Amino acid sequence: MKKYNSFWFVIGLVLASFLIAEAQDGEALYNQNCTACHKFGQKLIGPDLIGINEKRSEKWLIEFIRSSQSMIKSGDAEAVAIFEEFNQMVMNDQTHLSDADIKAILAHIESQSSSEAGNSETAEPIEEVVIEYTQEDIDKGKLLFSGKEQFANGGASCISCHNVTNDELISGGLLAKDLTKAFSRMGDAGVSSIISSSPFPVMSTAYQNNPLDSIEIVQLTAFLKHADEVSAEQMENNGNALFVFGGGGGIIILFLLIGLVWARRLRNSVKEDIYNR
């Protein structure tokens, strides 16, 4: 009888070790892929994930994490509701994660959910802290955003890819989302989280070796908050005007140069004089 008890004890230890290892892997994957938009016990850019394993099926969660937009476009009512609740903020497709990776992340969320449930009776409600930025923060953030002042680690200026409607800035790039109303959509925590640990692959790669420091993150957040607050007073500038007039003007100049060069071309055959003798 003791042999059987020892056997099941060992099996239990092996299973427990496996679950702990999965949760640890899930924690690393969660930190790499989720923390920019999600925070346990609090809504950030995306929803609070505490208890999500009880609210949705594993199959639904895997499909949503893999490609939320596919589910939204297919008309899934729960996916559409989340999309609308969080200001239509698009969650990046996590196609680089395998089913096993996503299950490990869900296991980590489950372990955190259990901890939160145990602490819920004694935990104090989280109060959102309102951050007051100085005019110096706003001005420095504007210089960093526009590229008039370089980041300490040499990262590309934000205006290379993003536009913000502001009379003091030229039109920004159209490669990424317009950030004029970013602060309204995401708030202090969301904006600073995206800047410091972007979930977007292109931005993440761009700053992988040129990370922004904590002061730069605060200053950029300050500028985006200010730009959002005064946006109604600014002349709308979404970058399309620069594309249309700048691009159109460039094409006209190019055709003029081609016409100038072409006008000096040899118009007759080199043997025409011989033929005319």
Short mmCIF file of C-alpha atoms in Angstrom, two decimals:
data_model
loop_
_atom_site.label_atom_id
_atom_site.label_comp_id
_atom_site.label_asym_id
_atom_site.label_seq_id
_atom_site.Cartn_x
_atom_site.Cartn_y
_atom_site.Cartn_z
CA MET A 1 0.00 0.00 0.00
CA LYS A 2 2.86 2.31 0.85
CA LYS A 3 4.36 1.62 -2.61
CA TYR A 4 1.14 2.83 -4.29
CA ASN A 5 1.04 5.97 -2.12
CA SER A 6 4.66 6.75 -2.99
CA PHE A 7 3.90 6.24 -6.68
CA TRP A 8 1.01 8.72 -6.74
CA PHE A 9 3.04 11.17 -4.61
CA VAL A 10 5.83 11.15 -7.22
CA ILE A 11 3.32 11.53 -10.07
CA GLY A 12 1.80 14.49 -8.22
CA LEU A 13 5.19 16.11 -7.82
CA VAL A 14 5.95 15.67 -11.52
CA LEU A 15 2.61 17.19 -12.54
CA ALA A 16 3.05 20.06 -10.08
CA SER A 17 6.55 20.72 -11.42
CA PHE A 18 5.19 20.71 -14.96
CA LEU A 19 2.45 23.21 -14.09
CA ILE A 20 4.91 25.48 -12.27
CA ALA A 21 7.30 25.39 -15.23
CA GLU A 22 4.45 26.22 -17.62
CA ALA A 23 3.38 29.15 -15.45
CA GLN A 24 6.96 30.43 -15.34
CA ASP A 25 7.26 30.20 -19.12
CA GLY A 26 3.89 31.87 -19.37
CA GLU A 27 5.08 34.71 -17.16
CA ALA A 28 8.02 35.38 -19.48
CA LEU A 29 5.78 35.24 -22.54
CA TYR A 30 3.21 37.44 -20.81
CA ASN A 31 5.87 40.03 -19.96
CA GLN A 32 7.17 40.00 -23.52
CA ASN A 33 3.85 40.23 -25.30
CA CYS A 34 1.08 41.50 -23.01
CA THR A 35 2.28 43.99 -20.40
CA ALA A 36 2.30 47.00 -22.72
CA CYS A 37 -1.50 46.86 -22.93
CA HIS A 38 -2.67 44.80 -19.94
CA LYS A 39 -2.22 45.10 -16.20
CA PHE A 40 -3.58 42.71 -13.60
CA GLY A 41 -6.35 44.21 -11.53
CA GLN A 42 -6.66 47.31 -13.70
CA LYS A 43 -7.85 48.34 -17.15
CA LEU A 44 -5.04 49.75 -19.25
CA ILE A 45 -5.20 49.91 -23.04
CA GLY A 46 -6.86 46.52 -22.98
CA PRO A 47 -9.09 44.86 -20.38
CA ASP A 48 -8.09 43.54 -16.97
CA LEU A 49 -7.28 39.87 -17.54
CA ILE A 50 -7.99 38.64 -14.02
CA GLY A 51 -10.47 35.77 -14.26
CA ILE A 52 -10.46 35.77 -18.07
CA ASN A 53 -10.09 31.96 -18.12
CA GLU A 54 -13.46 31.66 -16.39
CA LYS A 55 -15.16 34.21 -18.64
CA ARG A 56 -14.10 32.78 -22.02
CA SER A 57 -13.32 29.34 -23.35
CA GLU A 58 -9.72 28.39 -24.05
CA LYS A 59 -10.54 27.96 -27.76
CA TRP A 60 -12.06 31.46 -27.94
CA LEU A 61 -9.08 33.00 -26.13
CA ILE A 62 -6.54 31.31 -28.40
CA GLU A 63 -8.37 32.51 -31.51
CA PHE A 64 -8.77 36.04 -30.14
CA ILE A 65 -5.15 36.35 -29.06
CA ARG A 66 -3.98 34.93 -32.38
CA SER A 67 -6.05 37.39 -34.46
CA SER A 68 -8.64 39.56 -32.71
CA GLN A 69 -9.45 41.48 -35.88
CA SER A 70 -10.37 38.28 -37.72
CA MET A 71 -12.92 37.51 -35.00
CA ILE A 72 -14.25 41.08 -35.02
CA LYS A 73 -14.65 41.05 -38.79
CA SER A 74 -16.40 37.69 -38.58
CA GLY A 75 -19.00 39.33 -36.30
CA ASP A 76 -18.20 37.52 -33.06
CA ALA A 77 -20.40 39.42 -30.58
CA GLU A 78 -17.99 39.23 -27.62
CA ALA A 79 -14.98 40.28 -29.71
CA VAL A 80 -16.92 43.22 -31.19
CA ALA A 81 -18.08 44.29 -27.70
CA ILE A 82 -14.49 44.36 -26.38
CA PHE A 83 -13.35 46.26 -29.48
CA GLU A 84 -16.04 48.92 -28.95
CA GLU A 85 -15.49 49.15 -25.18
CA PHE A 86 -11.81 49.94 -25.65
CA ASN A 87 -12.25 52.71 -28.23
CA GLN A 88 -11.67 50.40 -31.20
CA MET A 89 -8.05 50.00 -30.21
CA VAL A 90 -6.63 47.33 -32.51
CA MET A 91 -4.84 44.48 -30.73
CA ASN A 92 -1.87 43.24 -32.70
CA ASP A 93 -2.14 39.74 -34.13
CA GLN A 94 0.05 37.39 -32.09
CA THR A 95 0.69 34.95 -34.91
CA HIS A 96 4.21 34.28 -33.66
CA LEU A 97 2.76 32.52 -30.59
CA SER A 98 1.97 28.82 -30.80
CA ASP A 99 -1.06 27.27 -29.12
CA ALA A 100 1.31 26.00 -26.40
CA ASP A 101 2.66 29.53 -25.88
CA ILE A 102 -0.83 30.98 -25.51
CA LYS A 103 -1.86 28.20 -23.13
CA ALA A 104 1.23 28.96 -21.02
CA ILE A 105 0.24 32.65 -20.92
CA LEU A 106 -3.30 31.67 -19.90
CA ALA A 107 -1.85 29.45 -17.17
CA HIS A 108 0.12 32.44 -15.86
CA ILE A 109 -3.02 34.59 -15.92
CA GLU A 110 -4.85 31.83 -14.04
CA SER A 111 -2.16 31.78 -11.35
CA GLN A 112 -2.37 35.55 -11.00
CA SER A 113 -6.15 35.38 -10.87
CA SER A 114 -5.94 32.95 -7.97
CA SER A 115 -3.57 35.30 -6.14
CA GLU A 116 -5.84 38.29 -6.73
CA ALA A 117 -8.84 36.32 -5.48
CA GLY A 118 -6.96 35.51 -2.31
CA ASN A 119 -6.02 39.13 -1.76
CA SER A 120 -9.32 40.67 -2.85
CA GLU A 121 -10.71 40.94 0.67
CA THR A 122 -7.76 42.94 1.97
CA ALA A 123 -6.66 44.79 -1.16
CA GLU A 124 -7.26 48.51 -1.33
CA PRO A 125 -8.96 49.83 -4.47
CA ILE A 126 -6.48 51.19 -7.00
CA GLU A 127 -6.83 54.92 -7.49
CA GLU A 128 -5.73 56.41 -10.77
CA VAL A 129 -3.00 58.96 -10.14
CA VAL A 130 -3.35 62.16 -12.16
CA ILE A 131 0.07 63.21 -13.40
CA GLU A 132 0.76 66.92 -13.68
CA TYR A 133 3.26 67.75 -16.41
CA THR A 134 5.27 70.96 -16.53
CA GLN A 135 5.50 73.27 -19.55
CA GLU A 136 9.14 72.22 -19.76
CA ASP A 137 8.05 68.56 -20.12
CA ILE A 138 5.66 69.54 -22.94
CA ASP A 139 8.26 71.63 -24.77
CA LYS A 140 10.94 68.95 -24.48
CA GLY A 141 8.47 66.30 -25.63
CA LYS A 142 7.61 68.36 -28.71
CA LEU A 143 11.30 68.71 -29.60
CA LEU A 144 11.85 64.97 -29.20
CA PHE A 145 8.72 64.08 -31.17
CA SER A 146 9.65 66.37 -34.06
CA GLY A 147 13.29 65.30 -34.14
CA LYS A 148 14.58 68.79 -33.38
CA GLU A 149 16.21 67.19 -30.37
CA GLN A 150 17.65 63.68 -30.62
CA PHE A 151 16.89 60.88 -28.19
CA ALA A 152 19.75 60.07 -25.81
CA ASN A 153 20.21 56.59 -27.31
CA GLY A 154 19.80 57.72 -30.90
CA GLY A 155 16.33 56.34 -31.70
CA ALA A 156 14.37 57.65 -34.69
CA SER A 157 12.12 60.64 -34.06
CA CYS A 158 8.42 59.89 -33.74
CA ILE A 159 7.43 62.21 -36.58
CA SER A 160 9.14 59.85 -39.02
CA CYS A 161 6.13 57.55 -38.80
CA HIS A 162 3.43 59.42 -36.82
CA ASN A 163 1.50 62.60 -37.39
CA VAL A 164 0.12 64.91 -34.71
CA THR A 165 -2.11 67.82 -35.66
CA ASN A 166 -0.39 70.80 -34.11
CA ASP A 167 0.29 74.24 -35.61
CA GLU A 168 3.85 74.17 -34.31
CA LEU A 169 4.74 70.96 -36.16
CA ILE A 170 5.07 70.03 -39.81
CA SER A 171 3.07 67.07 -41.09
CA GLY A 172 4.29 63.75 -39.78
CA GLY A 173 4.67 60.39 -41.44
CA LEU A 174 1.76 58.27 -42.59
CA LEU A 175 3.39 54.92 -41.87
CA ALA A 176 1.74 54.56 -38.45
CA LYS A 177 -1.36 55.76 -36.60
CA ASP A 178 -2.10 59.47 -36.15
CA LEU A 179 -1.44 60.28 -32.49
CA THR A 180 -3.42 63.52 -32.17
CA LYS A 181 -6.09 61.90 -29.99
CA ALA A 182 -3.93 59.11 -28.56
CA PHE A 183 -4.13 60.48 -25.02
CA SER A 184 -7.94 60.50 -25.04
CA ARG A 185 -7.93 56.88 -26.10
CA MET A 186 -5.27 55.55 -23.74
CA GLY A 187 -4.57 58.01 -20.92
CA ASP A 188 -1.28 58.44 -19.06
CA ALA A 189 -0.71 54.78 -18.35
CA GLY A 190 -1.58 53.61 -21.85
CA VAL A 191 0.51 56.18 -23.72
CA SER A 192 3.58 55.79 -21.53
CA SER A 193 3.23 52.01 -21.65
CA ILE A 194 3.12 51.95 -25.45
CA ILE A 195 6.13 54.29 -25.67
CA SER A 196 8.20 52.37 -23.14
CA SER A 197 7.34 48.85 -24.24
CA SER A 198 5.62 48.87 -27.58
CA PRO A 199 3.54 45.85 -28.57
CA PHE A 200 3.84 46.86 -32.22
CA PRO A 201 6.55 44.83 -34.01
CA VAL A 202 7.86 47.62 -36.23
CA MET A 203 8.15 50.12 -33.37
CA SER A 204 9.55 47.51 -31.03
CA THR A 205 12.24 46.57 -33.55
CA ALA A 206 13.06 50.20 -34.30
CA TYR A 207 13.83 50.96 -30.66
CA GLN A 208 15.20 47.56 -29.66
CA ASN A 209 18.77 48.83 -29.64
CA ASN A 210 17.86 52.47 -29.02
CA PRO A 211 15.52 52.43 -26.01
CA LEU A 212 14.02 55.65 -24.73
CA ASP A 213 14.90 56.64 -21.18
CA SER A 214 12.31 57.25 -18.47
CA ILE A 215 12.52 61.05 -18.72
CA GLU A 216 11.99 60.97 -22.49
CA ILE A 217 8.93 58.76 -22.02
CA VAL A 218 7.44 61.27 -19.55
CA GLN A 219 8.19 64.19 -21.86
CA LEU A 220 6.66 62.51 -24.93
CA THR A 221 3.58 61.59 -22.89
CA ALA A 222 3.33 65.20 -21.70
CA PHE A 223 3.48 66.49 -25.27
CA LEU A 224 0.87 64.01 -26.55
CA LYS A 225 -1.45 64.97 -23.68
CA HIS A 226 -1.02 68.66 -24.50
CA ALA A 227 -1.45 68.08 -28.25
CA ASP A 228 -4.68 66.19 -27.57
CA GLU A 229 -6.06 68.90 -25.28
CA VAL A 230 -5.43 71.74 -27.77
CA SER A 231 -6.19 69.77 -30.95
CA ALA A 232 -9.61 71.42 -31.42
CA GLU A 233 -7.87 74.79 -31.76
CA GLN A 234 -5.35 73.59 -34.34
CA MET A 235 -5.61 73.61 -38.11
CA GLU A 236 -6.29 70.05 -39.15
CA ASN A 237 -3.23 68.43 -40.56
CA ASN A 238 -3.32 64.72 -41.22
CA GLY A 239 -0.35 64.57 -43.57
CA ASN A 240 -2.47 63.96 -46.67
CA ALA A 241 -1.96 67.55 -47.85
CA LEU A 242 1.80 67.08 -47.80
CA PHE A 243 1.41 63.79 -49.67
CA VAL A 244 -0.89 65.27 -52.32
CA PHE A 245 0.80 68.63 -52.85
CA GLY A 246 4.34 67.53 -52.10
CA GLY A 247 4.04 64.36 -54.16
CA GLY A 248 2.12 66.10 -56.95
CA GLY A 249 4.61 68.95 -57.05
CA GLY A 250 7.46 66.48 -57.17
CA ILE A 251 5.94 64.67 -60.15
CA ILE A 252 5.43 67.97 -62.03
CA ILE A 253 9.05 68.99 -61.40
CA LEU A 254 10.22 65.54 -62.54
CA PHE A 255 8.25 65.83 -65.81
CA LEU A 256 9.66 69.32 -66.40
CA LEU A 257 13.22 68.02 -65.96
CA ILE A 258 12.54 65.11 -68.31
CA GLY A 259 11.07 67.55 -70.87
CA LEU A 260 14.11 69.79 -70.58
CA VAL A 261 16.52 66.92 -71.18
CA TRP A 262 14.33 65.44 -73.94
CA ALA A 263 14.10 68.81 -75.73
CA ARG A 264 17.86 68.66 -76.36
CA ARG A 265 17.65 65.25 -77.94
CA LEU A 266 18.90 64.55 -81.44
CA ARG A 267 15.73 64.98 -83.50
CA ASN A 268 16.92 63.66 -86.88
CA SER A 269 18.93 60.67 -87.99
CA VAL A 270 22.72 61.11 -88.01
CA LYS A 271 22.67 60.05 -91.67
CA GLU A 272 19.98 62.51 -92.74
CA ASP A 273 22.56 64.97 -94.16
CA ILE A 274 24.02 62.18 -96.27
CA TYR A 275 20.58 61.17 -97.54
CA ASN A 276 19.82 64.79 -98.45
CA ARG A 277 22.93 65.28 -100.64
#
